[in-house]
PDB file of C-alpha atoms in Angstrom:
ATOM      1  CA  MET A 263     -64.518-155.721 235.822  1.00  0.00           C
ATOM      2  CA  GLN A 264     -62.777-152.686 233.689  1.00  0.00           C
ATOM      3  CA  LEU A 265     -61.003-149.716 235.014  1.00  0.00           C
ATOM      4  CA  ILE A 266     -59.979-146.780 233.137  1.00  0.00           C
ATOM      5  CA  ILE A 267     -58.243-143.850 234.616  1.00  0.00           C
ATOM      6  CA  ARG A 268     -58.827-140.484 232.391  1.00  0.00           C
ATOM      7  CA  GLU A 269     -59.107-136.826 232.052  1.00  0.00           C
ATOM      8  CA  MET A 270     -62.730-135.660 232.983  1.00  0.00           C
ATOM      9  CA  ASP A 271     -64.840-133.965 230.143  1.00  0.00           C
ATOM     10  CA  LEU A 272     -66.729-131.694 232.051  1.00  0.00           C
ATOM     11  CA  ASP A 273     -69.921-131.703 229.679  1.00  0.00           C
ATOM     12  CA  ARG A 274     -70.113-135.632 229.493  1.00  0.00           C
ATOM     13  CA  ASP A 275     -68.763-136.238 233.104  1.00  0.00           C
ATOM     14  CA  ALA A 276     -70.792-133.436 235.317  1.00  0.00           C
ATOM     15  CA  GLU A 277     -73.789-135.930 235.941  1.00  0.00           C
ATOM     16  CA  GLY A 278     -71.498-138.987 237.115  1.00  0.00           C
ATOM     17  CA  VAL A 279     -69.544-136.919 239.241  1.00  0.00           C
ATOM     18  CA  ALA A 280     -72.353-135.320 240.684  1.00  0.00           C
ATOM     19  CA  ARG A 281     -73.820-138.794 241.480  1.00  0.00           C
ATOM     20  CA  MET A 282     -70.284-140.182 242.733  1.00  0.00           C
ATOM     21  CA  PHE A 283     -70.182-137.252 245.341  1.00  0.00           C
ATOM     22  CA  ASN A 284     -73.948-137.707 246.343  1.00  0.00           C
ATOM     23  CA  GLU A 285     -72.981-141.515 246.577  1.00  0.00           C
ATOM     24  CA  SER A 286     -69.958-140.739 248.658  1.00  0.00           C
ATOM     25  CA  ASP A 287     -71.164-138.157 251.091  1.00  0.00           C
ATOM     26  CA  LEU A 288     -71.518-140.445 254.410  1.00  0.00           C
ATOM     27  CA  ALA A 289     -67.996-141.329 253.971  1.00  0.00           C
ATOM     28  CA  TRP A 290     -66.620-137.886 254.449  1.00  0.00           C
ATOM     29  CA  PRO A 291     -66.301-137.070 258.176  1.00  0.00           C
ATOM     30  CA  GLY A 292     -69.221-134.340 258.418  1.00  0.00           C
ATOM     31  CA  THR A 293     -70.427-134.683 255.323  1.00  0.00           C
ATOM     32  CA  PHE A 294     -68.968-133.320 251.655  1.00  0.00           C
ATOM     33  CA  ILE A 295     -71.910-131.984 250.268  1.00  0.00           C
ATOM     34  CA  GLU A 296     -73.728-130.856 253.651  1.00  0.00           C
ATOM     35  CA  GLY A 297     -77.030-132.326 253.029  1.00  0.00           C
ATOM     36  CA  LYS A 298     -77.576-130.539 249.544  1.00  0.00           C
ATOM     37  CA  PRO A 299     -77.605-133.112 246.735  1.00  0.00           C
ATOM     38  CA  MET A 300     -74.665-131.994 244.116  1.00  0.00           C
ATOM     39  CA  THR A 301     -76.394-131.629 240.909  1.00  0.00           C
ATOM     40  CA  ALA A 302     -74.400-131.590 237.111  1.00  0.00           C
ATOM     41  CA  GLU A 303     -75.043-127.822 237.141  1.00  0.00           C
ATOM     42  CA  ASP A 304     -72.955-127.649 240.551  1.00  0.00           C
ATOM     43  CA  VAL A 305     -70.360-129.861 239.192  1.00  0.00           C
ATOM     44  CA  HIS A 306     -69.864-127.723 235.886  1.00  0.00           C
ATOM     45  CA  ARG A 307     -69.959-124.211 237.846  1.00  0.00           C
ATOM     46  CA  TRP A 308     -67.736-125.629 240.606  1.00  0.00           C
ATOM     47  CA  HIS A 309     -65.262-126.653 237.708  1.00  0.00           C
ATOM     48  CA  THR A 310     -65.619-123.622 235.486  1.00  0.00           C
ATOM     49  CA  GLU A 311     -64.824-121.219 238.533  1.00  0.00           C
ATOM     50  CA  GLN A 312     -62.101-123.350 240.068  1.00  0.00           C
ATOM     51  CA  ALA A 313     -58.421-122.921 238.383  1.00  0.00           C
ATOM     52  CA  PHE A 314     -57.576-127.028 237.763  1.00  0.00           C
ATOM     53  CA  LEU A 315     -54.664-127.935 236.195  1.00  0.00           C
ATOM     54  CA  ALA A 316     -56.307-131.182 235.725  1.00  0.00           C
ATOM     55  CA  VAL A 317     -59.275-133.524 236.735  1.00  0.00           C
ATOM     56  CA  TYR A 318     -58.773-137.205 236.262  1.00  0.00           C
ATOM     57  CA  LEU A 319     -61.442-139.666 236.751  1.00  0.00           C
ATOM     58  CA  ALA A 320     -61.697-143.354 237.898  1.00  0.00           C
ATOM     59  CA  GLU A 321     -64.126-145.011 235.494  1.00  0.00           C
ATOM     60  CA  VAL A 322     -65.416-148.712 236.355  1.00  0.00           C
ATOM     61  CA  ASP A 323     -67.653-150.247 233.729  1.00  0.00           C
ATOM     62  CA  GLY A 324     -68.671-147.133 232.469  1.00  0.00           C
ATOM     63  CA  GLU A 325     -69.554-145.728 235.890  1.00  0.00           C
ATOM     64  CA  ILE A 326     -67.115-142.753 237.601  1.00  0.00           C
ATOM     65  CA  ALA A 327     -66.148-144.468 240.704  1.00  0.00           C
ATOM     66  CA  GLY A 328     -63.046-142.049 241.757  1.00  0.00           C
ATOM     67  CA  TYR A 329     -62.074-138.413 241.284  1.00  0.00           C
ATOM     68  CA  ALA A 330     -58.853-136.580 241.651  1.00  0.00           C
ATOM     69  CA  SER A 331     -58.037-132.708 241.142  1.00  0.00           C
ATOM     70  CA  LEU A 332     -54.743-131.052 240.624  1.00  0.00           C
ATOM     71  CA  VAL A 333     -54.363-127.219 241.388  1.00  0.00           C
ATOM     72  CA  GLU A 334     -51.338-125.271 241.007  1.00  0.00           C
ATOM     73  CA  GLY A 335     -48.866-125.579 244.202  1.00  0.00           C
ATOM     74  CA  GLU A 336     -50.028-124.018 247.535  1.00  0.00           C
ATOM     75  CA  GLN A 337     -46.866-121.578 247.669  1.00  0.00           C
ATOM     76  CA  GLY A 338     -47.297-120.478 243.966  1.00  0.00           C
ATOM     77  CA  GLN A 339     -43.984-122.271 242.796  1.00  0.00           C
ATOM     78  CA  GLN A 340     -44.122-122.348 239.066  1.00  0.00           C
ATOM     79  CA  GLY A 341     -44.466-125.950 237.770  1.00  0.00           C
ATOM     80  CA  GLU A 342     -45.551-127.317 241.061  1.00  0.00           C
ATOM     81  CA  GLY A 343     -49.024-129.263 241.598  1.00  0.00           C
ATOM     82  CA  TYR A 344     -50.816-130.063 244.362  1.00  0.00           C
ATOM     83  CA  LEU A 345     -53.509-132.860 244.974  1.00  0.00           C
ATOM     84  CA  ASP A 346     -56.589-130.673 245.688  1.00  0.00           C
ATOM     85  CA  LEU A 347     -59.276-133.486 246.541  1.00  0.00           C
ATOM     86  CA  LEU A 348     -59.273-137.252 246.062  1.00  0.00           C
ATOM     87  CA  ASN A 349     -62.553-139.257 246.140  1.00  0.00           C
ATOM     88  CA  VAL A 350     -63.737-142.837 245.536  1.00  0.00           C
ATOM     89  CA  ASN A 351     -67.183-143.730 245.817  1.00  0.00           C
ATOM     90  CA  PRO A 352     -67.643-146.232 248.775  1.00  0.00           C
ATOM     91  CA  LYS A 353     -69.094-148.989 246.796  1.00  0.00           C
ATOM     92  CA  PHE A 354     -65.625-149.408 245.009  1.00  0.00           C
ATOM     93  CA  HIS A 355     -63.736-149.456 248.288  1.00  0.00           C
ATOM     94  CA  GLY A 356     -61.529-152.291 249.124  1.00  0.00           C
ATOM     95  CA  LEU A 357     -61.935-154.092 245.341  1.00  0.00           C
ATOM     96  CA  HIS A 358     -58.883-155.005 243.804  1.00  0.00           C
TER      97      HIS A 358
END
Protein backbone atom coordinates (compact mmCIF):
# COMPACT_ATOMS: atom_id res chain seq x y z
CA MET A 1 0.00 0.00 0.00
CA GLN A 2 1.45 3.37 -1.03
CA LEU A 3 0.26 6.50 0.80
CA ILE A 4 0.87 9.96 -0.67
CA ILE A 5 -0.13 13.26 0.97
CA ARG A 6 -0.34 16.07 -1.58
CA GLU A 7 -2.10 19.31 -2.43
CA MET A 8 -5.33 18.95 -4.34
CA ASP A 9 -5.36 19.71 -8.07
CA LEU A 10 -9.00 20.74 -8.51
CA ASP A 11 -9.31 19.83 -12.18
CA ARG A 12 -7.63 16.45 -11.76
CA ASP A 13 -9.12 15.51 -8.38
CA ALA A 14 -12.73 16.78 -8.35
CA GLU A 15 -14.22 13.44 -9.40
CA GLY A 16 -12.19 11.45 -6.87
CA VAL A 17 -13.02 13.88 -4.06
CA ALA A 18 -16.72 13.61 -4.89
CA ARG A 19 -16.47 9.80 -4.82
CA MET A 20 -14.66 9.88 -1.47
CA PHE A 21 -17.34 12.11 0.12
CA ASN A 22 -20.15 9.96 -1.33
CA GLU A 23 -18.55 6.82 0.12
CA SER A 24 -18.00 8.59 3.46
CA ASP A 25 -21.50 9.99 3.85
CA LEU A 26 -22.93 7.44 6.28
CA ALA A 27 -19.94 7.87 8.63
CA TRP A 28 -21.04 11.47 9.30
CA PRO A 29 -23.67 12.00 12.03
CA GLY A 30 -26.76 13.10 10.10
CA THR A 31 -24.84 12.63 6.80
CA PHE A 32 -22.57 15.12 5.03
CA ILE A 33 -24.19 15.30 1.60
CA GLU A 34 -27.78 15.01 2.90
CA GLY A 35 -28.82 12.29 0.47
CA LYS A 36 -27.78 14.13 -2.70
CA PRO A 37 -24.76 12.47 -4.31
CA MET A 38 -21.86 14.87 -4.73
CA THR A 39 -20.55 15.32 -8.29
CA ALA A 40 -17.26 16.56 -9.67
CA GLU A 41 -19.09 19.74 -10.66
CA ASP A 42 -20.24 20.23 -7.04
CA VAL A 43 -16.66 19.84 -5.80
CA HIS A 44 -15.36 22.25 -8.44
CA ARG A 45 -18.00 24.89 -7.59
CA TRP A 46 -17.42 24.49 -3.82
CA HIS A 47 -13.65 24.92 -4.17
CA THR A 48 -13.98 27.83 -6.57
CA GLU A 49 -16.40 29.73 -4.30
CA GLN A 50 -14.70 28.97 -0.95
CA ALA A 51 -11.50 30.81 0.01
CA PHE A 52 -9.25 27.91 1.04
CA LEU A 53 -5.64 28.54 2.04
CA ALA A 54 -4.83 24.97 1.01
CA VAL A 55 -6.48 21.60 0.47
CA TYR A 56 -4.52 18.38 0.99
CA LEU A 57 -5.46 14.87 -0.06
CA ALA A 58 -4.35 11.47 1.13
CA GLU A 59 -4.04 9.11 -1.80
CA VAL A 60 -3.70 5.35 -1.34
CA ASP A 61 -2.64 3.38 -4.39
CA GLY A 62 -4.05 6.11 -6.65
CA GLU A 63 -7.41 6.43 -4.85
CA ILE A 64 -8.33 9.52 -2.84
CA ALA A 65 -8.71 8.27 0.71
CA GLY A 66 -8.68 11.48 2.76
CA TYR A 67 -9.23 15.22 2.60
CA ALA A 68 -8.15 18.20 4.73
CA SER A 69 -8.95 21.84 3.99
CA LEU A 70 -7.40 24.87 5.64
CA VAL A 71 -8.96 28.32 5.79
CA GLU A 72 -7.89 31.62 7.32
CA GLY A 73 -8.16 31.76 11.11
CA GLU A 74 -11.63 32.12 12.56
CA GLN A 75 -10.89 35.50 14.12
CA GLY A 76 -9.15 36.94 11.08
CA GLN A 77 -5.69 36.89 12.63
CA GLN A 78 -3.10 37.37 9.90
CA GLY A 79 -1.04 34.25 9.32
CA GLU A 80 -3.41 32.00 11.26
CA GLY A 81 -4.98 28.93 9.75
CA TYR A 82 -7.93 26.78 10.73
CA LEU A 83 -8.57 23.14 9.85
CA ASP A 84 -11.95 23.56 8.17
CA LEU A 85 -12.78 19.99 7.19
CA LEU A 86 -11.12 16.63 7.71
CA ASN A 87 -12.49 13.42 6.19
CA VAL A 88 -11.23 9.89 5.57
CA ASN A 89 -13.16 7.35 3.53
CA PRO A 90 -14.37 4.70 6.04
CA LYS A 91 -12.85 1.86 4.02
CA PHE A 92 -9.44 3.28 5.02
CA HIS A 93 -10.26 3.70 8.74
CA GLY A 94 -7.95 1.75 11.01
CA LEU A 95 -5.35 0.91 8.37
CA HIS A 96 -1.69 1.27 9.30
